Every structure is written in C-alpha cells, then in structure tokens.
Coordinates of C-alpha atoms and ligand atoms in Angstrom, one line a residue:
M63 CA -3.6 3.6 31.6
G64 CA -2.6 2.1 28.3
C65 CA -0.2 2.9 25.5
I66 CA -1.6 4.1 22.2
V67 CA -0.1 4.6 18.8
Q68 CA -1.7 7.0 16.5
K69 CA -0.9 7.5 12.9
F70 CA -2.0 10.6 10.8
G71 CA -1.7 10.4 7.0
G72 CA -0.9 13.1 4.5
T73 CA -4.3 14.7 4.2
S74 CA -4.7 14.6 8.0
V75 CA -1.6 16.8 8.4
G76 CA -2.2 18.6 5.0
S77 CA -2.2 22.2 6.3
V78 CA -1.4 24.1 9.5
E79 CA -5.1 24.1 10.4
R80 CA -5.2 20.3 10.0
I81 CA -2.0 19.9 12.2
K82 CA -3.6 22.0 14.9
H83 CA -6.7 19.7 14.7
V84 CA -4.4 16.6 14.9
A85 CA -2.6 18.1 18.0
A86 CA -6.0 18.6 19.7
R87 CA -7.0 15.1 19.0
V88 CA -3.7 13.7 20.4
A89 CA -3.9 16.0 23.4
R90 CA -7.2 14.5 24.2
V91 CA -5.9 10.9 24.7
W92 CA -2.7 12.2 26.4
R93 CA -4.8 14.1 28.9
E94 CA -6.8 10.9 29.5
G95 CA -3.5 9.6 30.9
H96 CA -2.3 7.3 28.1
R97 CA 1.2 6.9 26.9
V98 CA 1.1 8.2 23.3
A99 CA 3.3 7.8 20.3
V100 CA 2.2 9.6 17.2
I101 CA 3.5 8.7 13.7
V102 CA 3.0 11.3 10.9
S103 CA 3.3 11.2 7.2
A104 CA 4.6 14.1 5.0
M105 CA 2.0 16.9 4.3
A106 CA -0.3 15.8 1.4
G107 CA 1.4 16.0 -1.9
E108 CA 4.8 16.7 -0.5
T109 CA 6.3 13.2 -1.2
N110 CA 5.2 13.5 -4.8
R111 CA 6.7 17.0 -5.1
L112 CA 10.0 15.8 -3.8
I113 CA 10.0 12.8 -6.2
N114 CA 9.2 15.1 -9.1
L115 CA 12.2 17.5 -8.0
V116 CA 14.6 14.6 -8.2
H117 CA 13.3 13.5 -11.7
E118 CA 13.6 17.0 -13.0
I119 CA 17.4 16.6 -12.4
S120 CA 17.9 13.0 -13.4
P121 CA 15.8 10.3 -15.0
A122 CA 17.8 7.6 -13.2
P123 CA 19.0 9.2 -9.8
N124 CA 21.1 7.5 -7.3
E125 CA 18.7 5.6 -5.1
R126 CA 20.5 6.5 -1.8
E127 CA 20.1 10.1 -2.6
V128 CA 16.4 9.7 -3.5
D129 CA 15.7 8.4 -0.1
V130 CA 17.6 11.3 1.6
I131 CA 15.4 13.7 -0.3
V132 CA 11.9 12.0 -0.2
S133 CA 12.2 11.2 3.6
T134 CA 12.4 15.0 4.4
G135 CA 8.6 15.6 4.1
E136 CA 8.0 13.7 7.4
Q137 CA 10.7 15.8 9.1
V138 CA 8.7 18.9 8.6
S139 CA 5.4 17.4 9.7
I140 CA 6.8 16.0 13.0
G141 CA 8.4 19.3 13.9
L142 CA 5.2 21.1 13.1
L143 CA 3.1 18.8 15.2
A144 CA 5.4 18.8 18.1
V145 CA 5.3 22.6 18.1
A146 CA 1.4 22.5 17.9
L147 CA 1.2 20.1 20.8
E148 CA 3.5 22.3 23.0
E149 CA 1.2 25.2 22.2
L150 CA -1.6 23.2 23.7
G151 CA 0.5 22.6 26.8
V152 CA 1.3 19.0 25.9
P153 CA 5.0 18.2 26.2
A154 CA 6.1 16.5 23.0
E155 CA 9.4 15.5 21.4
S156 CA 9.8 14.7 17.6
C157 CA 12.1 11.9 16.5
L158 CA 13.5 10.8 13.1
G159 CA 13.9 7.2 11.9
F160 CA 17.6 7.1 12.7
Q161 CA 17.1 8.6 16.2
I162 CA 14.8 5.9 17.4
K163 CA 16.7 3.3 15.2
V164 CA 14.0 2.1 12.8
L165 CA 16.7 -0.4 11.5
T166 CA 16.0 -1.5 8.0
D167 CA 17.8 -3.4 5.2
S168 CA 19.4 -1.3 2.4
M169 CA 16.8 -1.7 -0.3
Y170 CA 16.4 2.1 -0.9
S171 CA 12.8 3.1 -1.6
K172 CA 11.3 -0.2 -0.3
A173 CA 13.4 -1.0 2.7
R174 CA 12.3 -3.7 5.1
I175 CA 12.2 -3.1 8.8
V176 CA 14.6 -5.4 10.6
D177 CA 14.2 -4.1 14.2
I178 CA 13.0 -1.1 16.3
K179 CA 14.5 -1.0 19.8
P180 CA 11.8 0.5 22.0
S181 CA 14.3 2.2 24.6
Y182 CA 14.5 5.6 22.8
L183 CA 10.8 6.0 22.7
Q184 CA 10.2 4.5 26.0
N185 CA 12.5 7.1 27.5
I186 CA 10.4 9.9 25.9
L187 CA 7.1 8.4 27.1
D188 CA 8.6 7.8 30.6
R189 CA 9.3 11.5 30.8
G190 CA 5.5 12.0 30.3
K191 CA 5.9 13.4 26.7
V192 CA 4.2 12.5 23.6
A193 CA 6.6 11.0 21.1
V194 CA 6.2 12.4 17.6
V195 CA 7.8 9.9 15.1
A196 CA 8.5 10.5 11.4
G197 CA 6.9 7.8 9.4
F198 CA 8.1 6.2 6.1
Q199 CA 11.8 6.4 7.2
G200 CA 14.5 4.1 8.6
V201 CA 18.2 3.7 8.7
D202 CA 20.3 0.9 7.5
E203 CA 23.2 -0.7 9.5
N204 CA 25.7 1.7 7.9
G205 CA 23.7 4.8 8.9
N206 CA 22.2 5.5 5.5
V207 CA 18.6 6.8 5.4
T208 CA 16.1 4.6 3.8
T209 CA 12.4 4.7 3.0
L210 CA 9.8 2.0 3.4
G211 CA 7.7 2.2 0.1
R212 CA 4.9 4.5 -0.7
G213 CA 2.4 4.6 2.1
G214 CA 5.1 3.3 4.4
S215 CA 4.1 5.5 7.4
D216 CA 1.4 2.8 8.1
L217 CA 4.1 0.3 8.4
S218 CA 6.2 2.6 10.7
A219 CA 3.1 3.0 12.9
V220 CA 2.4 -0.8 13.2
A221 CA 6.1 -1.5 13.9
V222 CA 6.3 1.2 16.6
A223 CA 3.1 -0.2 18.0
A224 CA 4.7 -3.7 18.1
A225 CA 8.0 -2.4 19.6
L226 CA 6.0 -0.6 22.4
G227 CA 3.6 -3.3 22.9
A228 CA 0.8 -0.8 22.4
D229 CA -2.7 -1.7 23.0
V230 CA -3.8 -0.4 19.7
C231 CA -2.5 1.2 16.5
E232 CA -5.0 3.8 15.4
I233 CA -4.7 4.8 11.7
F234 CA -6.3 8.2 11.1
T235 CA -6.9 8.9 7.6
D236 CA -9.4 10.9 5.3
V237 CA -12.1 8.2 5.2
D238 CA -13.8 6.8 8.3
G239 CA -12.9 3.3 7.9
V240 CA -12.3 0.4 5.4
Y241 CA -15.1 0.2 2.9
T242 CA -16.4 -2.5 0.4
T243 CA -14.5 -0.5 -2.2
D244 CA -12.9 2.9 -2.4
P245 CA -15.6 5.3 -1.2
N246 CA -14.2 8.0 -3.4
V247 CA -15.0 6.0 -6.5
C248 CA -18.2 4.3 -5.5
A249 CA -20.6 6.6 -3.7
N250 CA -22.6 3.6 -2.2
A251 CA -19.6 1.7 -0.8
R252 CA -20.4 0.4 2.6
K253 CA -18.1 0.7 5.7
L254 CA -17.1 -2.5 7.3
E255 CA -17.2 -2.6 11.1
R256 CA -14.6 -5.4 11.2
I257 CA -12.4 -7.1 8.6
S258 CA -9.9 -10.0 9.1
Y259 CA -6.1 -9.4 8.6
E260 CA -6.2 -11.9 5.8
E261 CA -8.9 -10.1 3.8
M262 CA -7.5 -6.7 4.6
L263 CA -4.0 -7.9 3.4
E264 CA -5.6 -9.2 0.1
M265 CA -7.4 -5.8 -0.3
A266 CA -4.4 -3.8 0.4
S267 CA -2.1 -5.9 -1.9
L268 CA -4.7 -5.5 -4.6
G269 CA -4.7 -1.7 -4.3
A270 CA -7.0 -0.5 -1.4
K271 CA -4.4 2.0 -0.2
V272 CA -6.3 2.8 3.0
L273 CA -3.6 0.6 4.6
Q274 CA -0.2 -0.3 3.2
A275 CA -0.1 -4.0 2.5
R276 CA 3.2 -4.6 4.2
S277 CA 1.8 -2.8 7.4
V278 CA -1.1 -5.4 7.5
E279 CA 1.3 -8.2 7.0
F280 CA 3.4 -6.9 9.9
A281 CA 0.4 -6.4 12.1
M282 CA -0.8 -9.9 11.4
K283 CA 2.6 -11.5 12.2
N284 CA 3.1 -9.4 15.4
D285 CA -0.5 -9.4 16.6
V286 CA -0.9 -5.6 16.5
A287 CA -4.5 -4.5 16.8
I288 CA -5.3 -1.9 14.0
H289 CA -8.2 0.5 14.2
V290 CA -8.8 2.6 11.1
L291 CA -10.5 5.9 11.8
S292 CA -11.2 9.4 10.2
S293 CA -9.1 12.4 11.4
F294 CA -11.9 14.5 10.0
S295 CA -14.9 13.1 12.0
E296 CA -15.8 11.0 15.0
G297 CA -17.0 7.5 14.2
S298 CA -16.5 3.8 15.1
G299 CA -14.1 3.2 12.2
T300 CA -13.0 -0.3 11.2
Y301 CA -11.3 -2.9 13.4
V302 CA -8.8 -5.3 11.7
V303 CA -9.0 -8.5 13.6
K304 CA -8.1 -12.1 13.6
E305 CA -10.5 -14.2 11.6
E306 CA -13.2 -15.5 13.9
P307 CA -15.2 -18.7 13.1
S308 CA -18.3 -16.6 13.5
M309 CA -17.3 -14.4 10.6
E310 CA -19.6 -14.9 7.6
K311 CA -17.8 -16.4 4.6
V312 CA -19.2 -13.9 2.3
L313 CA -18.7 -14.7 -1.4
V314 CA -17.4 -11.3 -2.5
T315 CA -16.6 -8.7 0.2
S316 CA -14.8 -6.1 -1.7
V317 CA -13.6 -4.6 -5.0
A318 CA -10.1 -3.1 -5.3
Y319 CA -8.1 -1.5 -8.1
K320 CA -4.6 -0.6 -8.8
K321 CA -3.2 1.8 -11.4
D322 CA 0.5 1.6 -10.6
E323 CA 1.4 -1.4 -12.8
A324 CA 2.8 -1.6 -16.3
K325 CA 2.6 -4.4 -18.9
I326 CA 5.6 -5.7 -20.8
S327 CA 5.2 -8.0 -23.8
L328 CA 8.1 -9.9 -25.4
R329 CA 7.0 -11.1 -28.9
R330 CA 8.2 -14.3 -30.4
V331 CA 10.2 -15.7 -27.5
P332 CA 11.9 -19.1 -28.2
D333 CA 9.6 -21.8 -26.7
R334 CA 12.2 -24.1 -25.0
P335 CA 13.0 -25.2 -21.5
G336 CA 14.9 -22.6 -19.4
V337 CA 13.8 -19.5 -21.3
A338 CA 11.3 -18.3 -18.6
A339 CA 13.9 -18.8 -16.0
K340 CA 16.4 -16.8 -18.1
I341 CA 14.0 -13.9 -18.5
F342 CA 12.7 -13.8 -14.9
N343 CA 15.8 -14.6 -12.9
P344 CA 17.6 -11.4 -13.5
L345 CA 14.4 -9.4 -12.7
A346 CA 14.1 -11.3 -9.4
N347 CA 17.7 -10.7 -8.6
A348 CA 17.1 -7.0 -9.0
E349 CA 14.1 -7.3 -6.5
I350 CA 11.7 -6.4 -9.2
V351 CA 8.4 -8.1 -8.4
V352 CA 6.6 -9.6 -11.4
D353 CA 2.9 -9.8 -10.8
M354 CA 0.8 -11.4 -13.6
I355 CA 2.4 -13.6 -16.3
I356 CA 0.8 -14.9 -19.5
Q357 CA 2.4 -17.1 -22.0
N358 CA 0.5 -17.6 -25.3
M359 CA 0.3 -20.9 -27.1
S360 CA 3.4 -21.7 -28.9
Q361 CA 3.5 -21.5 -32.7
E362 CA 6.5 -22.4 -34.9
G363 CA 8.7 -22.8 -31.8
V364 CA 8.1 -19.2 -30.6
T365 CA 5.6 -17.8 -28.2
D366 CA 4.5 -14.3 -26.7
L367 CA 5.2 -13.7 -23.1
T368 CA 3.4 -10.8 -21.3
F369 CA 3.8 -9.8 -17.6
T370 CA 3.3 -6.8 -15.3
V371 CA 5.6 -4.9 -13.0
A372 CA 5.3 -1.8 -10.9
K373 CA 5.4 1.3 -13.1
A374 CA 8.1 2.5 -10.9
D375 CA 10.3 -0.5 -11.9
L376 CA 9.4 -0.4 -15.6
R377 CA 12.6 1.5 -16.9
R378 CA 14.9 -0.7 -14.7
A379 CA 13.1 -3.9 -15.9
I380 CA 13.7 -3.1 -19.6
E381 CA 17.3 -2.3 -18.9
I382 CA 17.8 -5.5 -17.0
L383 CA 16.0 -7.6 -19.8
K384 CA 18.1 -6.1 -22.6
P385 CA 21.0 -8.6 -22.6
T386 CA 18.5 -11.6 -22.4
I387 CA 16.4 -10.2 -25.1
E388 CA 19.5 -9.8 -27.4
E389 CA 20.8 -13.3 -26.5
L390 CA 17.3 -14.9 -27.2
E391 CA 17.0 -12.8 -30.4
V392 CA 13.5 -11.6 -29.3
P393 CA 12.4 -9.2 -32.1
E394 CA 10.0 -7.0 -30.3
I395 CA 9.4 -5.7 -26.7
L396 CA 6.3 -3.7 -26.1
T397 CA 5.2 -1.7 -23.0
D398 CA 2.0 -0.4 -21.8
E399 CA 1.5 1.9 -18.9
D400 CA -2.1 2.6 -19.5
I401 CA -3.5 -0.3 -17.6
A402 CA -5.3 -1.0 -14.4
K403 CA -6.0 -4.1 -12.3
V404 CA -9.4 -4.5 -10.9
S405 CA -10.0 -7.3 -8.4
I406 CA -12.8 -8.9 -6.6
I407 CA -12.0 -10.3 -3.1
G408 CA -13.8 -12.8 -0.9
V409 CA -12.9 -15.9 1.2
G410 CA -16.3 -17.4 0.2
M411 CA -15.1 -17.7 -3.3
K412 CA -13.1 -20.8 -2.5
T413 CA -16.3 -23.0 -2.5
H414 CA -18.3 -21.4 -5.2
A415 CA -18.3 -21.9 -8.9
G416 CA -19.2 -19.2 -11.4
V417 CA -17.7 -16.1 -9.6
A418 CA -15.1 -15.5 -12.3
A419 CA -17.6 -16.0 -15.0
K420 CA -19.9 -13.4 -13.5
M421 CA -17.0 -11.0 -13.2
F422 CA -16.1 -11.3 -16.9
Q423 CA -19.8 -11.0 -18.0
V424 CA -20.1 -7.7 -15.9
L425 CA -17.0 -6.3 -17.6
Y426 CA -18.2 -7.5 -21.0
D427 CA -21.7 -5.8 -20.4
E428 CA -19.8 -2.6 -19.9
G429 CA -17.8 -3.1 -23.1
I430 CA -14.5 -3.5 -21.2
N431 CA -12.0 -5.7 -22.8
I432 CA -9.9 -8.0 -20.4
A433 CA -6.1 -8.1 -21.3
M434 CA -5.0 -10.4 -18.5
I435 CA -6.6 -12.6 -15.8
S436 CA -5.2 -14.0 -12.6
T437 CA -7.1 -15.9 -9.8
S438 CA -6.3 -17.4 -6.4
E439 CA -8.6 -19.1 -4.0
I440 CA -9.9 -15.7 -2.6
K441 CA -9.5 -13.2 -5.5
I442 CA -9.9 -12.7 -9.2
S443 CA -8.0 -9.9 -10.9
C444 CA -8.3 -8.6 -14.5
I445 CA -6.1 -6.2 -16.4
I446 CA -8.1 -3.5 -18.3
K447 CA -7.5 -0.3 -19.9
S448 CA -6.9 2.4 -17.2
K449 CA -9.6 4.7 -18.4
Y450 CA -12.3 2.1 -17.5
T451 CA -11.2 1.6 -14.0
E452 CA -13.9 3.6 -12.2
L453 CA -16.6 2.1 -14.5
A454 CA -15.5 -1.4 -13.8
V455 CA -15.2 -0.9 -10.1
R456 CA -18.8 0.5 -9.9
A457 CA -20.3 -2.2 -12.0
L458 CA -18.6 -5.0 -10.1
H459 CA -19.6 -3.4 -6.8
D460 CA -23.2 -3.2 -8.0
A461 CA -23.3 -6.7 -9.6
F462 CA -22.0 -8.4 -6.4
D463 CA -24.5 -6.4 -4.3
L464 CA -21.9 -4.9 -2.0
G465 CA -23.5 -1.4 -1.8
E466 CA -25.1 0.4 1.1
E467 CA -28.6 0.7 -0.4
E468 CA -28.8 -3.0 -1.1
G469 CA -28.1 -3.5 2.6
K470 CA -26.6 -6.9 1.7
S471 CA -23.5 -8.4 3.3
Ligands
LIG558 P1 -3.3 8.5 4.2 O1 -2.7 9.8 3.5 O2 -4.1 8.9 5.4 O3 -2.3 7.4 4.4 P2 -4.3 7.2 1.8 O4 -4.6 8.1 0.7 O5 -3.0 6.5 1.7 O6 -4.4 8.1 3.1 O7 -5.5 6.2 2.0 C1 -6.8 6.6 2.1 C2 -7.5 6.5 0.8 O8 -7.6 5.0 0.5 C3 -8.9 7.0 0.8 O9 -9.1 8.3 0.6 C4 -9.6 6.1 -0.3 O10 -9.7 6.9 -1.5 C5 -8.6 5.0 -0.5 N1 -9.2 3.7 -0.6 C6 -9.1 2.8 -1.6 N2 -9.8 1.6 -1.2 C7 -10.4 1.9 -0.1 C8 -11.3 1.1 0.8 N3 -11.6 -0.2 0.4 N4 -11.8 1.6 1.9 C9 -11.4 2.8 2.3 N5 -10.6 3.6 1.5 C10 -10.1 3.1 0.3
LIG559 N1 4.8 10.2 2.7 C1 4.9 8.8 2.2 C2 4.1 8.6 0.9 O1 3.5 9.5 0.4 C3 4.5 7.8 3.3 C4 3.0 7.9 3.6 O2 2.3 8.7 3.4 O3 2.6 6.8 4.2 O4 4.1 7.6 0.4
LIG560 MG1 -1.5 6.0 3.0

C-alpha cells in the first residue's frame, strides 16, 4: 500500500461537523491500508481573526510575536481532527511544525522551508497511526515559530509529501478542482481535468488562490504529484502534472485576479542614472517584492514612477522609502489600495499576436480604465479599480471563450 498526504483547508475544517466529515474521509483511506499524513489549516476565518487581534493592539507589531499568535489556529484544528479520528477508531497523533521540524529561515510571516526530516513522521506512520500535521507553521534554527505566508498549508502539505516520498499530495478544498477562473466569481467557469505545473504556477502567482504559488513551485521542483479535490463532494478533481507534448497549446487558458496589492506613485523623481536603484534597493533588502513598475516619460529632468507592492507591505515600504524620498527631494508620494490586478494566462500566447489588444478592447467595452499593464510570454496583467474586478473577470472569460457553455478549450 502507498503513502498518501491529504491537506484540508480552512472551510473544510470550518466547523465541528466538517471536522467529523474530514475524519471519516481520512479513515476511509487509512482503512484501505495506506500510510496517511494529513495536513490541516486553521478553521475558516480564524487566521484573519488572529491577525485582527494583533492589530487591535499594535499597528506595527513585533513580527516574531505575530507568528506566535497566527500559527495557533492550526494547533486547534490538528487536535480536533486527531480526536475525531480516534472517535472513529483510527489511531492518530497530532504534530506541530516544531515537533516534526519543518525547518525554515527566519523571515517571519513568509518563511521559506529549508528542510523537513521525515523521521518523526515516519515513526508515527510506522506505528500504524495517522499523522495529523499543523499546516502553515515551521521553526527556525533558533527554535522560533515561523509561518509560511497566507495559504501556506498547501506548501506544508507538498513539503511533507516530498519528505515522505508520498505517492500523491491530495489538496482538499471547497471547490472540486482548478477552473478556468474562480468559479465563485464566474458561474460558467470550466473545471480542468489536468493542468501543467507551469501554468498552475502562473495562475497561482497571479491570484488563483486554490493553490498557494510557492506550493506549486515546490511541487514542480521536487516532483510531487498534486491532486486538487473537493472535501464537500466526490469527483475526479484536477491533476497538476508535468507538461506533456500532447497538451494543447491553448491561446488563453485562464483568467485570474488579485486584490492584495497596492500602488505607490512617486511624483517628479529626478531622471538620472542610479535613481531607480536608489529607490528599489532598500525595498529589496527588506524583502519587499515589487511587482509592476511604470516610469513615465521624462519632462524637465523629472519623471513619475509608479509601482505595486503587497498591501501587507505598504506601510513598511513607505517607511523604508522615506529617507530616499527626502534625499531625492521627491515632492509627492501617493498610495492607492483600491486596486486589483486581472490577468489572462496561456502558453499559446507566445506565438500569437493581438491577444493584448483584445484584452484591452474587452476592458474598454466594459468602461474599465487600465492603470498599469505588464506582460510576459504567457500572461498579460492589467491593474484596474478594485470595484470592477468581477466585471472584468467575467468579460474576459467570455471574450476568450473559456466557459462551460461554449464547450471550447
Ligand atoms: P482552502 O481554505 O481550502 O485553502 P482557498 O480559499 O485558499 O481554500 O482556495 C479555494 C478558493 O480558490 C475557491 O473557493 C475559489 O474561490 C478560489 N479560486 C480562485 N481561482 C480559482 C480557480 N481558477 N479554480 C478554482 N478555485 C479558484
Ligand atoms: N491558515 C493559514 C491562512 O489562512 C494557512 C492556510 O490556510 O493555508 O493563510
Ligand atoms: Mg488556501
């Protein structure tokens, strides 16, 4: 019999009833004779509740303590699931990140996994038990608790699957697979039977939160087979697989959106060599990821520079930029959190002209203004006003014929 890793997200363990349901599902595979490790997230809404509690006390809390607090949601779920399993006569043992030694670096709130030694988990499985592992959390080399970024239980699951050499990493969530776009936004989104790691990574990076982007990257590098399934229903789900030559190079395969970025505009920045480096180096040193950047045409030796960062990094970015802004005598710095990024993705785009033009036309037809644009070989992204996100997603999904009714792939 094989080794199976199953991960259940927040809504899948959102209530006592749901936890009992998950236990029954886990019991089923365990009774078939498989070695089973289960990774669970905090109950739905719990991580947000914990983050809000911290911010009620401090606007800029100590990052180490934030991770101590927000990692606790998962501790409750593993305990509850282990108890639910034992109620069904399935021996189970819960484990926290530090116990199984999910060793990470010390970047609190977005720590990277360095290593997981399989021995602790192997020992539980060898004793015939189900290992119930807290997702989202790790420990650094000094014993500090760390967390792996929002949605990080997916990464925990993939990393545990890699460490155990599991046959498959099953990600159970509240939708029954990966769709052409968020099925909760677009009713006629179509489920994909299979998707390549590359395309899934692009989708996840551009906001399709069904899988955390870093988990897909980790799975791709370590050859972990991912199968996305619903914990609410039975179904074939979606397999994330290596790109096969037979896979159709469809022009546009999906539409994604992201609402967690913010825009920073620096007005009248001196236009001379070295200025961009001066602005962006300190942000990079603070591990703040800058996404899109636009520099306007220079006039009278000054230019406007606009870029996006994660909303969660906005305050810190402004603080870090202050000394440079003063030194460069930049007269104005504007921020906008009311933005969203909509993207179309497809490997077939590489060889086709006119895809971007069509995207812009669709947005124009809906009366949606584009604030920023970025493109790569396999995606085009536009920044728009946040309130138009759903409208833009549906219009693009329709315009590129991705929907169920059209039956087109
Ligand atoms: P979990 O709590 O199980 O980790 P998440 O909320 O993180 O679940 O991810 C599942 C959600 O991802 C779905 O409810 C859906 O709204 C959203 N989603 C966004 N894009 C897609 C997509 N292309 N396919 C499927 N789900 C998507
Ligand atoms: N509980 C964490 C979060 O809400 C991790 C996860 O759900 O994957 O981000
Ligand atoms: Mg998730």
